[in-house]
Coordinates of C-alpha atoms in Angstrom, one line a residue:
Chain A
M192 CA 0.0 0.0 0.0
V193 CA 1.3 3.4 -1.0
S194 CA 0.9 6.0 1.8
T195 CA -1.1 9.0 0.9
P196 CA -0.3 12.4 2.4
A197 CA -2.4 13.3 5.3
L198 CA -0.7 16.5 6.5
I199 CA 1.8 19.1 5.5
G200 CA 3.8 20.0 8.6
L201 CA 6.2 22.9 9.1
D202 CA 8.7 23.6 11.8
W203 CA 9.3 27.3 11.3
G204 CA 11.9 28.6 13.7
S205 CA 13.8 31.8 14.0
T206 CA 16.6 30.8 11.6
S207 CA 15.3 27.9 9.6
L208 CA 12.2 26.4 8.0
R209 CA 11.6 22.7 7.6
A210 CA 8.6 21.2 5.9
W211 CA 7.3 17.6 5.7
L212 CA 4.7 15.8 3.8
I213 CA 3.4 13.4 6.4
A214 CA 1.3 10.2 5.9
S215 CA -1.5 9.2 8.3
D216 CA 0.7 6.8 10.1
G217 CA 3.3 9.5 10.7
T218 CA 5.7 8.5 8.0
V219 CA 7.6 11.4 6.5
L220 CA 7.1 11.0 2.8
E221 CA 9.1 14.1 1.7
E222 CA 11.1 16.8 3.4
R223 CA 12.0 20.3 2.3
K224 CA 14.2 22.9 4.0
A225 CA 14.7 26.6 3.4
D226 CA 16.7 29.3 5.1
K227 CA 13.6 31.4 5.5
G228 CA 13.6 31.6 9.3
A229 CA 11.0 33.7 10.9
S230 CA 13.6 36.2 12.1
T231 CA 14.7 36.8 8.5
L232 CA 11.1 37.7 7.3
S233 CA 8.9 40.7 8.0
G234 CA 5.3 41.2 7.0
H235 CA 2.5 39.1 5.7
E236 CA 3.7 39.1 2.1
A237 CA 7.2 37.8 3.0
F238 CA 5.8 35.0 5.1
A239 CA 3.2 34.1 2.5
A240 CA 5.9 33.9 -0.2
A241 CA 8.2 31.7 1.8
F242 CA 5.2 29.5 2.6
D243 CA 4.4 29.1 -1.1
D244 CA 8.0 28.4 -1.9
V245 CA 8.3 25.6 0.6
S246 CA 4.9 24.1 0.4
G247 CA 3.0 25.5 -2.7
A248 CA 3.7 22.5 -4.9
W249 CA 2.6 20.0 -2.2
R250 CA -0.6 22.0 -1.5
A251 CA -1.4 22.1 -5.3
A252 CA -0.9 18.3 -5.6
H253 CA -2.7 17.4 -2.5
A254 CA -5.7 19.7 -2.2
G255 CA -7.6 19.6 1.0
V256 CA -4.6 18.3 3.1
P257 CA -4.4 20.5 6.2
V258 CA -1.2 22.4 7.0
L259 CA 0.1 23.0 10.5
A260 CA 3.2 25.1 11.5
C261 CA 4.9 25.4 14.8
G262 CA 7.7 27.6 16.1
M263 CA 8.6 31.3 16.1
V264 CA 6.4 31.8 13.0
G265 CA 3.7 32.3 15.7
S266 CA 5.6 35.0 17.7
A267 CA 5.0 38.7 17.8
H268 CA 7.7 39.0 15.1
G269 CA 6.4 36.1 13.1
W270 CA 3.6 35.7 10.6
L271 CA 0.9 35.9 13.3
D272 CA 1.2 36.5 17.0
V273 CA -0.6 33.4 18.4
P274 CA -1.4 33.7 22.1
Y275 CA 0.5 31.3 24.3
A276 CA -1.3 28.3 25.9
R277 CA -0.6 28.4 29.7
C278 CA 0.8 25.5 31.7
P279 CA -0.4 22.9 32.4
A280 CA -0.8 22.5 28.6
G281 CA -1.5 19.3 26.7
S282 CA -2.5 18.5 23.1
D283 CA -6.1 19.5 23.6
A284 CA -5.2 23.0 24.8
L285 CA -2.6 23.4 22.0
A286 CA -5.2 22.2 19.4
A287 CA -7.7 24.7 20.7
G288 CA -5.2 27.5 20.4
L289 CA -4.4 26.9 16.7
R290 CA -4.7 30.2 14.7
R291 CA -4.4 30.9 10.9
P292 CA -3.1 34.2 9.5
D293 CA -5.6 36.4 7.8
G294 CA -5.2 37.0 4.1
G295 CA -7.7 34.8 2.4
Q296 CA -5.3 31.9 1.5
D297 CA -7.4 28.8 1.6
N298 CA -4.4 26.7 2.5
G299 CA -2.7 29.1 5.0
P300 CA -1.2 27.2 7.9
Y301 CA -2.7 26.6 11.2
I302 CA -0.1 27.8 13.7
V303 CA 0.5 26.0 16.9
P304 CA 0.6 28.3 20.0
G305 CA 3.7 28.4 22.2
V306 CA 3.5 27.7 25.9
L307 CA 3.8 30.1 28.8
F308 CA 4.9 28.9 32.2
D309 CA 4.0 31.5 34.7
D310 CA 5.0 30.8 38.3
T311 CA 4.1 33.6 40.7
S312 CA 7.5 33.5 42.4
L313 CA 9.8 33.3 39.4
P314 CA 10.1 35.1 36.0
P315 CA 7.8 33.5 33.4
D316 CA 9.3 31.2 30.7
V317 CA 8.2 30.7 27.1
M318 CA 8.6 28.2 24.3
R319 CA 7.5 28.1 20.7
G320 CA 8.0 24.9 18.8
E321 CA 9.2 22.7 21.5
E322 CA 5.7 22.1 22.7
T323 CA 5.1 20.3 19.4
Q324 CA 8.3 18.2 20.0
V325 CA 6.8 17.2 23.4
V326 CA 3.5 16.3 21.9
G327 CA 5.3 14.1 19.4
A328 CA 7.5 12.4 22.0
L329 CA 4.4 11.6 24.2
H330 CA 2.5 10.3 21.1
L331 CA 5.4 8.0 20.1
H332 CA 6.3 6.9 23.7
D333 CA 3.3 6.3 25.9
T334 CA 5.7 5.7 28.9
L335 CA 6.4 9.4 28.9
R336 CA 2.8 10.5 29.4
A337 CA 2.2 9.8 33.1
S338 CA 5.3 11.5 34.5
S339 CA 8.5 12.4 32.7
C340 CA 11.1 15.0 31.9
V341 CA 11.7 15.8 28.3
V342 CA 14.9 17.6 27.6
M343 CA 15.4 19.3 24.2
P344 CA 19.0 20.5 23.7
G345 CA 19.6 23.4 21.4
T346 CA 20.3 27.1 21.0
H347 CA 17.8 27.5 23.8
S348 CA 17.5 24.1 25.5
K349 CA 14.1 23.4 27.1
W350 CA 13.5 21.1 30.1
A351 CA 9.9 20.2 30.3
Q352 CA 8.2 18.3 33.1
I353 CA 5.3 16.2 32.0
C354 CA 2.4 15.1 34.1
A355 CA -0.7 13.3 32.9
G356 CA 0.2 14.1 29.3
R357 CA 0.6 17.8 29.9
I358 CA 3.5 20.2 30.2
V359 CA 3.2 21.3 33.8
R360 CA 6.4 23.5 33.9
F361 CA 9.5 24.0 32.0
A362 CA 12.8 25.9 32.0
T363 CA 14.9 27.4 29.2
H364 CA 18.7 27.3 29.3
M365 CA 20.5 29.5 26.7
T366 CA 23.4 27.0 26.5
G367 CA 23.8 26.8 22.7
E368 CA 23.6 30.6 22.2
L369 CA 25.9 31.2 25.1
Y370 CA 28.5 28.9 23.5
A371 CA 28.1 30.6 20.2
V372 CA 28.5 34.2 21.4
L373 CA 31.4 33.3 23.7
R374 CA 33.1 31.5 20.9
Q375 CA 32.5 34.1 18.3
H376 CA 32.6 37.3 20.2
S377 CA 34.5 36.9 23.5
V378 CA 38.2 36.7 24.5
L379 CA 37.6 32.9 24.9
G380 CA 37.2 32.4 21.2
R381 CA 40.6 33.9 20.4
L382 CA 42.6 30.9 21.5
M383 CA 40.3 28.4 19.7
P384 CA 41.3 27.3 16.3
D385 CA 38.5 26.6 13.7
D386 CA 37.9 23.3 12.1
V387 CA 39.5 21.0 14.7
P388 CA 38.0 17.5 15.4
V389 CA 35.7 17.0 18.4
D390 CA 37.7 16.2 21.5
P391 CA 35.7 13.9 23.8
D392 CA 38.3 14.1 26.6
A393 CA 38.2 17.9 26.7
F394 CA 34.4 17.8 26.6
V395 CA 34.3 15.4 29.6
Q396 CA 36.8 17.6 31.5
G397 CA 34.5 20.6 31.1
V398 CA 31.4 18.6 32.2
D399 CA 33.2 17.3 35.3
A400 CA 34.4 20.8 36.2
A401 CA 30.7 22.0 36.2
R402 CA 29.6 18.8 38.1
D403 CA 32.4 19.0 40.8
H404 CA 33.0 22.7 41.2
G405 CA 30.0 24.4 39.7
E406 CA 29.4 26.4 42.9
L407 CA 32.5 28.5 41.8
G408 CA 30.1 30.0 39.3
L409 CA 29.9 29.9 35.5
P410 CA 31.3 33.4 35.0
H411 CA 34.4 32.2 36.8
Q412 CA 34.7 28.7 35.4
M413 CA 34.4 29.8 31.8
F414 CA 37.6 31.8 32.2
A415 CA 39.4 28.4 32.4
A416 CA 38.8 28.1 28.7
R417 CA 41.4 30.9 28.5
S418 CA 43.6 30.3 31.4
L419 CA 44.1 26.6 30.6
G420 CA 45.3 27.7 27.1
V421 CA 47.4 30.6 28.2
T422 CA 49.3 28.4 30.7
G423 CA 49.7 25.5 28.3
R424 CA 47.7 23.1 30.4
L425 CA 45.3 22.3 27.6
P426 CA 46.2 22.4 23.9
H427 CA 44.3 25.2 22.1
E428 CA 42.5 22.6 20.0
M429 CA 40.8 21.3 23.1
L430 CA 39.5 24.6 24.5
A431 CA 36.3 24.8 22.5
D432 CA 35.1 21.3 23.6
Y433 CA 36.1 22.1 27.2
L434 CA 33.9 25.2 27.1
S435 CA 31.1 23.2 25.5
G436 CA 31.3 20.6 28.2
L437 CA 31.4 23.2 30.9
L438 CA 28.3 24.9 29.6
I439 CA 26.3 21.7 29.1
G440 CA 27.5 20.6 32.5
H441 CA 26.1 23.7 34.1
E442 CA 22.8 23.1 32.3
L443 CA 22.7 19.5 33.6
R444 CA 23.7 20.5 37.1
A445 CA 20.9 23.1 37.3
G446 CA 18.4 21.0 35.3
L447 CA 18.8 17.8 37.3
Q448 CA 18.6 19.8 40.6
W449 CA 15.4 21.5 39.3
R450 CA 14.0 18.1 38.6
A451 CA 15.0 16.7 41.9
M452 CA 13.5 19.7 43.7
A453 CA 10.1 18.8 42.3
G454 CA 10.5 15.4 43.8
L455 CA 10.5 13.8 40.4
G456 CA 14.0 12.5 40.2
A457 CA 12.9 9.0 39.4
Q458 CA 10.7 9.7 36.5
P459 CA 11.9 8.8 33.0
L460 CA 14.2 11.3 31.2
A461 CA 14.0 11.7 27.5
L462 CA 16.4 13.6 25.2
V463 CA 14.8 14.9 22.0
G464 CA 16.7 16.6 19.2
A465 CA 19.4 16.4 16.7
P466 CA 21.3 13.1 17.1
D467 CA 24.8 14.7 17.3
L468 CA 23.7 17.1 20.0
C469 CA 21.7 14.5 21.9
A470 CA 24.8 12.2 21.9
R471 CA 26.8 15.0 23.6
Y472 CA 24.1 15.5 26.2
Q473 CA 24.0 11.7 26.8
V474 CA 27.7 11.6 27.4
A475 CA 27.3 14.5 29.9
L476 CA 24.3 12.9 31.6
H477 CA 26.4 9.7 32.1
R478 CA 29.0 11.9 33.9
F479 CA 26.2 12.9 36.2
Q480 CA 25.2 9.2 36.6
R481 CA 21.8 9.9 35.2
P482 CA 21.7 8.8 31.5
A483 CA 18.5 9.5 29.5
D484 CA 16.1 6.6 29.3
L485 CA 15.1 7.5 25.8
V486 CA 16.9 9.5 23.0
L487 CA 14.7 10.6 20.2
D488 CA 15.4 12.3 16.9
N489 CA 13.1 15.1 15.7
T490 CA 9.5 14.4 16.9
A491 CA 7.9 17.5 15.4
P492 CA 6.2 15.6 12.5
A493 CA 4.6 13.2 15.0
G494 CA 3.6 16.2 17.1
L495 CA 2.0 18.1 14.3
L496 CA 0.1 15.0 13.2
A497 CA -1.2 14.4 16.8
L498 CA -2.3 18.1 17.0
A499 CA -4.0 17.9 13.7
H500 CA -6.0 14.9 15.0
A501 CA -6.7 16.7 18.3
A502 CA -8.0 19.7 16.4
G503 CA -10.4 17.5 14.3
L504 CA -8.6 18.5 11.1
L505 CA -8.1 14.8 10.2
P506 CA -10.3 11.8 10.2
L507 CA -10.3 9.9 13.4
E508 CA -7.5 7.3 13.5
T509 CA -8.8 3.9 12.7
Chain B
M196 CA 56.7 72.8 48.5
V197 CA 56.2 71.8 44.9
S198 CA 56.2 68.0 44.4
T199 CA 58.8 66.7 42.0
P200 CA 58.1 63.7 39.8
A201 CA 59.4 60.5 41.3
L202 CA 58.0 58.0 38.9
I203 CA 56.2 57.6 35.5
G204 CA 53.6 54.9 35.8
L205 CA 51.6 53.1 33.1
D206 CA 48.5 51.0 33.3
W207 CA 48.7 49.4 29.9
G208 CA 45.7 47.1 29.4
S209 CA 44.3 45.2 26.4
T210 CA 42.2 48.1 25.2
S211 CA 43.5 51.3 26.9
L212 CA 46.7 52.9 28.1
R213 CA 46.8 55.3 31.1
A214 CA 50.0 57.1 32.2
W215 CA 50.7 59.1 35.3
L216 CA 53.4 61.4 36.5
I217 CA 53.7 60.5 40.1
A218 CA 55.2 62.3 43.1
S219 CA 57.2 60.6 45.8
D220 CA 54.2 60.9 48.1
G221 CA 52.0 59.1 45.6
T222 CA 50.2 62.3 44.3
V223 CA 49.3 62.0 40.6
L224 CA 50.8 65.2 39.1
E225 CA 49.6 64.6 35.6
E226 CA 47.6 62.0 33.7
R227 CA 47.5 61.0 30.1
K228 CA 45.3 58.5 28.3
A229 CA 45.6 56.9 24.9
D230 CA 43.6 54.3 23.0
K231 CA 46.7 52.3 22.4
G232 CA 45.7 49.1 24.2
A233 CA 48.1 46.2 24.0
S234 CA 45.6 44.2 21.9
T235 CA 45.7 46.9 19.3
L236 CA 49.5 46.8 18.9
S237 CA 51.9 44.3 17.5
G238 CA 55.6 44.2 17.5
H239 CA 58.4 46.1 19.3
E240 CA 58.2 49.2 17.1
A241 CA 54.5 49.7 17.7
F242 CA 54.8 49.4 21.4
A243 CA 57.8 51.7 21.5
A244 CA 56.0 54.3 19.4
A245 CA 53.0 54.2 21.7
F246 CA 55.3 54.4 24.7
D247 CA 57.0 57.5 23.3
D248 CA 53.7 59.1 22.4
V249 CA 52.3 58.8 25.9
S250 CA 55.4 59.4 28.0
G251 CA 58.2 60.7 25.8
A252 CA 57.7 64.3 26.8
W253 CA 57.7 63.4 30.5
R254 CA 60.8 61.3 30.1
A255 CA 62.6 64.1 28.3
A256 CA 61.7 66.6 31.0
H257 CA 62.5 64.3 33.9
A258 CA 65.6 62.4 33.0
G259 CA 66.4 59.5 35.3
V260 CA 62.9 59.1 36.7
P261 CA 62.1 55.4 36.5
V262 CA 59.2 54.1 34.4
L263 CA 57.0 51.1 35.5
A264 CA 54.1 49.6 33.5
C265 CA 51.6 47.0 34.5
G266 CA 48.9 45.1 32.6
M267 CA 48.6 43.1 29.4
V268 CA 51.6 44.9 28.0
G269 CA 53.5 42.1 29.8
S270 CA 51.6 39.2 28.1
A271 CA 52.6 36.9 25.3
H272 CA 50.8 39.3 22.9
G273 CA 52.1 42.4 24.5
W274 CA 55.5 44.2 24.3
L275 CA 57.3 41.6 26.3
D276 CA 56.1 38.3 27.7
V277 CA 57.0 38.7 31.4
P278 CA 56.8 35.4 33.3
Y279 CA 54.0 35.3 36.0
A280 CA 54.8 35.5 39.7
R281 CA 53.2 32.5 41.4
C282 CA 50.9 32.7 44.4
P283 CA 51.6 33.5 47.1
A284 CA 52.9 36.7 45.6
G285 CA 53.6 40.0 47.4
S286 CA 55.4 43.2 46.4
D287 CA 58.9 41.6 46.8
A288 CA 58.2 38.8 44.4
L289 CA 56.5 41.2 41.9
A290 CA 59.5 43.7 42.2
A291 CA 61.9 40.8 41.6
G292 CA 60.0 39.8 38.5
L293 CA 60.2 43.2 36.7
R294 CA 61.5 43.0 33.2
R295 CA 62.4 45.5 30.5
P296 CA 61.9 45.0 26.8
D297 CA 65.1 44.7 24.8
G298 CA 65.9 47.4 22.2
G299 CA 68.4 49.7 23.7
Q300 CA 65.9 52.4 24.9
D301 CA 67.4 53.8 28.1
N302 CA 64.1 54.7 29.4
G303 CA 62.1 51.6 28.4
P304 CA 59.5 50.6 31.1
Y305 CA 60.0 48.0 33.7
I306 CA 57.0 45.7 33.2
V307 CA 55.3 44.2 36.3
P308 CA 54.7 40.5 36.1
G309 CA 51.2 39.2 36.3
V310 CA 50.3 36.5 38.8
L311 CA 49.5 32.9 38.4
F312 CA 47.3 30.9 40.8
D313 CA 48.0 27.3 40.3
D314 CA 45.9 25.0 42.5
T315 CA 46.5 21.3 41.7
S316 CA 42.8 20.5 41.8
L317 CA 41.4 23.4 39.7
P318 CA 42.3 25.1 36.5
P319 CA 44.9 27.8 36.9
D320 CA 44.0 31.4 37.0
V321 CA 45.9 34.5 35.8
M322 CA 45.9 38.2 36.2
R323 CA 47.9 41.0 34.7
G324 CA 47.5 44.5 36.1
E325 CA 45.2 43.7 39.0
E326 CA 48.2 42.6 41.1
T327 CA 49.4 46.2 41.0
Q328 CA 46.0 47.4 42.1
V329 CA 46.3 45.0 45.0
V330 CA 49.7 46.3 46.0
G331 CA 48.4 49.8 45.9
A332 CA 45.4 49.0 48.0
L333 CA 47.5 47.3 50.6
H334 CA 50.0 50.2 50.6
L335 CA 47.2 52.7 51.1
H336 CA 45.3 50.7 53.7
D337 CA 47.3 48.7 56.1
T338 CA 44.2 47.1 57.5
L339 CA 44.0 45.0 54.4
R340 CA 47.5 43.5 54.8
A341 CA 47.0 40.8 57.4
S342 CA 43.9 39.1 55.9
S343 CA 41.4 40.5 53.4
C344 CA 39.6 40.1 50.2
V345 CA 40.1 42.6 47.4
V346 CA 37.5 42.6 44.7
M347 CA 38.2 44.4 41.5
P348 CA 35.1 44.7 39.3
G349 CA 35.5 44.9 35.6
T350 CA 35.5 43.2 32.2
H351 CA 37.2 40.4 34.0
S352 CA 36.5 40.9 37.7
K353 CA 39.2 39.5 40.1
W354 CA 38.6 38.4 43.6
A355 CA 41.9 38.2 45.5
Q356 CA 42.5 36.7 48.9
I357 CA 45.3 38.5 50.8
C358 CA 47.2 37.0 53.6
A359 CA 50.2 38.6 55.3
G360 CA 50.5 41.1 52.4
R361 CA 50.5 38.6 49.7
I362 CA 48.0 37.3 47.1
V363 CA 47.4 33.8 48.2
R364 CA 44.7 32.9 45.7
F365 CA 42.4 34.6 43.3
A366 CA 39.5 34.0 40.9
T367 CA 38.5 35.7 37.7
H368 CA 34.8 36.2 36.8
M369 CA 34.1 37.2 33.3
T370 CA 31.1 39.3 34.4
G371 CA 31.7 42.5 32.4
E372 CA 32.6 40.7 29.2
L373 CA 29.6 38.4 29.5
Y374 CA 27.3 41.3 29.9
A375 CA 28.8 43.0 26.8
V376 CA 28.6 40.0 24.5
L377 CA 25.1 39.1 25.6
R378 CA 23.9 42.7 25.1
Q379 CA 25.6 43.1 21.8
H380 CA 25.4 39.7 20.2
S381 CA 22.7 37.6 21.8
V382 CA 18.9 37.5 21.5
L383 CA 18.8 39.2 24.9
G384 CA 20.1 42.4 23.5
R385 CA 17.4 42.7 20.9
L386 CA 14.7 43.8 23.3
M387 CA 17.0 46.3 25.1
P388 CA 16.8 49.9 23.8
D389 CA 20.0 51.9 23.8
D390 CA 20.6 55.1 25.8
V391 CA 18.1 54.5 28.6
P392 CA 18.8 55.8 32.1
V393 CA 20.1 53.3 34.7
D394 CA 17.2 51.6 36.5
P395 CA 18.2 50.8 40.1
D396 CA 15.0 48.7 40.7
A397 CA 15.6 46.5 37.8
F398 CA 19.3 46.0 38.8
V399 CA 18.2 45.0 42.3
Q400 CA 15.6 42.6 40.9
G401 CA 18.3 40.9 38.9
V402 CA 20.7 40.7 41.9
D403 CA 17.9 39.2 44.1
A404 CA 17.1 36.6 41.5
A405 CA 20.7 35.4 41.5
R406 CA 20.8 35.5 45.3
D407 CA 17.5 33.7 45.9
H408 CA 17.3 31.3 42.9
G409 CA 20.9 31.1 41.6
E410 CA 20.8 27.3 41.8
L411 CA 18.5 27.4 38.8
G412 CA 21.6 28.2 36.8
L413 CA 22.8 31.3 35.0
P414 CA 22.1 29.9 31.5
H415 CA 18.5 29.5 32.6
Q416 CA 18.1 32.7 34.6
M417 CA 19.5 35.0 31.9
F418 CA 16.6 34.0 29.6
A419 CA 14.4 36.0 32.0
A420 CA 15.9 39.1 30.5
R421 CA 14.0 38.0 27.4
S422 CA 10.9 36.3 28.8
L423 CA 10.1 39.2 31.2
G424 CA 10.1 41.5 28.2
V425 CA 8.3 39.3 25.8
T426 CA 5.5 38.8 28.4
G427 CA 5.3 42.4 29.3
R428 CA 6.3 41.8 32.9
L429 CA 9.2 44.2 32.8
P430 CA 9.4 47.3 30.5
H431 CA 12.1 46.8 27.8
E432 CA 14.0 49.8 29.2
M433 CA 14.6 47.8 32.4
L434 CA 15.9 44.6 30.9
A435 CA 19.6 45.6 30.5
D436 CA 19.8 46.5 34.2
Y437 CA 18.0 43.4 35.2
L438 CA 20.6 41.4 33.2
S439 CA 23.5 43.4 34.8
G440 CA 22.1 42.7 38.3
L441 CA 21.7 39.0 37.5
L442 CA 25.3 38.7 36.3
I443 CA 26.8 40.7 39.1
G444 CA 24.6 38.8 41.5
H445 CA 25.9 35.5 40.2
E446 CA 29.5 36.8 40.7
L447 CA 28.8 37.8 44.3
R448 CA 27.0 34.5 45.0
A449 CA 29.9 32.5 43.9
G450 CA 32.6 34.9 45.2
L451 CA 31.2 35.2 48.7
Q452 CA 30.8 31.4 48.9
W453 CA 34.4 31.0 47.6
R454 CA 35.5 33.3 50.4
A455 CA 33.4 31.6 53.0
M456 CA 34.8 28.2 51.9
A457 CA 38.3 29.4 52.8
G458 CA 37.0 30.2 56.3
L459 CA 37.7 33.8 55.7
G460 CA 34.2 35.3 55.7
A461 CA 34.9 37.8 58.4
Q462 CA 38.0 39.4 56.9
P463 CA 37.7 42.9 55.5
L464 CA 36.3 43.2 52.0
A465 CA 37.5 46.0 49.7
L466 CA 36.2 47.1 46.3
V467 CA 38.8 48.6 44.0
G468 CA 37.9 50.2 40.7
A469 CA 36.0 52.7 38.7
P470 CA 33.6 54.5 41.1
D471 CA 30.4 54.0 39.0
L472 CA 31.1 50.3 38.8
C473 CA 32.1 49.9 42.4
A474 CA 28.8 51.7 43.4
R475 CA 26.8 49.0 41.5
Y476 CA 28.8 46.3 43.3
Q477 CA 28.3 47.9 46.6
V478 CA 24.5 48.0 46.0
A479 CA 24.6 44.4 45.1
L480 CA 26.7 43.5 48.1
H481 CA 24.2 45.2 50.4
R482 CA 21.5 42.8 48.9
F483 CA 23.7 40.0 50.1
Q484 CA 24.0 41.7 53.5
R485 CA 27.8 41.9 53.1
P486 CA 28.7 45.4 52.1
A487 CA 32.4 46.2 51.3
D488 CA 34.3 47.7 54.2
L489 CA 36.4 49.9 51.8
V490 CA 35.7 51.3 48.4
L491 CA 38.7 52.5 46.6
D492 CA 39.2 54.3 43.2
N493 CA 42.1 53.3 41.0
T494 CA 45.1 52.2 43.1
A495 CA 47.5 51.5 40.3
P496 CA 49.6 54.6 40.8
A497 CA 50.1 53.8 44.4
G498 CA 50.9 50.2 43.5
L499 CA 53.4 51.2 40.8
L500 CA 55.1 53.5 43.3
A501 CA 55.3 50.8 46.0
L502 CA 56.8 48.3 43.5
A503 CA 59.4 50.9 42.3
H504 CA 60.4 51.2 46.0
A505 CA 60.4 47.5 46.5
A506 CA 62.6 47.1 43.4
G507 CA 65.1 49.6 44.7
L508 CA 64.5 52.0 41.8
L509 CA 63.7 54.9 44.1
P510 CA 65.4 56.3 47.2
L511 CA 64.2 54.7 50.4
E512 CA 61.1 56.5 51.8
T513 CA 62.1 59.0 54.5

């Protein structure tokens, strides 16, 4: 049996746009990518044009197939400012929050709302896009539904606590962006040569420094990525991976404690994201003696499909 | 009595060069500044030319007056790579480590060595220039000599523990540089308007967030400088000071704990540096209920004078 397309799904982030033609069983039939991130576009016409570029041919060939998009496309600086769903938020609330941009396009995308965590005693936290990864992970792995922690490494890593199928709270860690700006724009980057192979030993040294001496503070510990080089203790080729390990180690140190504070240290832990990055996080989690129970590649297509079902845009699963 | 110049002193850092004509009692008779930081120069000729620009007239007018320079001018990428003095380091060791660049200039500067802290269980730490600030602070305030903590806020803040007149250990915090790169190059800066007045309330909110919830981790907490703005909880004009408070708060949280771990929490605490910045740190220290006992402006001239004496380059004080 040849799978017929059931859904066109878009993960439309700040810097990139990925689109999938998805079968009713979740199989990705085709994939397209474009460097038309939401932060590079401004105004309805620009978004509509990028949307046509990436999905126009599919929409023409598969009339009537619904289109869902998640990510920064739904932010104040995106195509349409879609109000956040508030924690606790599950697929029903997210489906109820879908919004389409005005403009008369019959096949304009339904945009998934982001999620707002608003604790009275702490600053609020926000996500756009990762909620769909969570929905996909729970759809694919029922063991995560009752109680779990889903960690999505990236430019802005998200740690989401799941209870009864809903995101009950979450925390953003700017680990990836911090690494990028320190590498490219701080004194630390000056000693780091480009294009050197990954050094697993240096990475582990950085993770361990965060684990064992993190109380000395990240603004202090990151200076070691210079002082170790200046004093010849670490070859310059190893400094970037040391810094990467240190930053990821600080994320894990804080994230695992955040999880333990909620009394949920024994619940399953899942890593969701790009395989290379998840592998680094899994190495680091092993150093904390708390490896992830599941490591999943991109779950956005599964999440978009589940949300299309929850919104009644697709026939009931049979 | 008109003071006669006893010393020409230079604080020659990465990005700037300050020079003073100093009397035997430590009075600064004249000051000159140049944007000839060590990181902007390369090679003996460039340093020698900048040196002549800033101090040539003084040297011609006051033949025989010694010249001392401290800072990154003594680094591997400076005029002369002057070997570090190792902790514990006091003015005798620093004076013994003075080196002059080759090149036949009779009046070339003696360059003060930086200091290396090399604990076997931690990455090494390094300073160049701040050791002279410490020497000056101890020279001006005898109460700091026996046991104290000297904090020098800046691009790379230094916390130095003093025992019996020597730097026994120290820690660098990249607080100022971290603020600059996050403001200029990260997503956090995008919401922050330029040229807004300082907001003391926002600063204190950031300090308190670090003090009360720092265990959530800086890579997480810094995201609040975005999420508070995106959700309208904090006006965009306040976000930069919130971030500044958060970063300084994390430095204090770690620094005060580092101090307490050494069992030295009761020793005097001195802030040394630019008055505006020291004032911010003092506000933050008050939030930690540990205000500085002394707040000192630039102590480099006093330090250079003390080192010239220790090196026997000046007549004994009478």
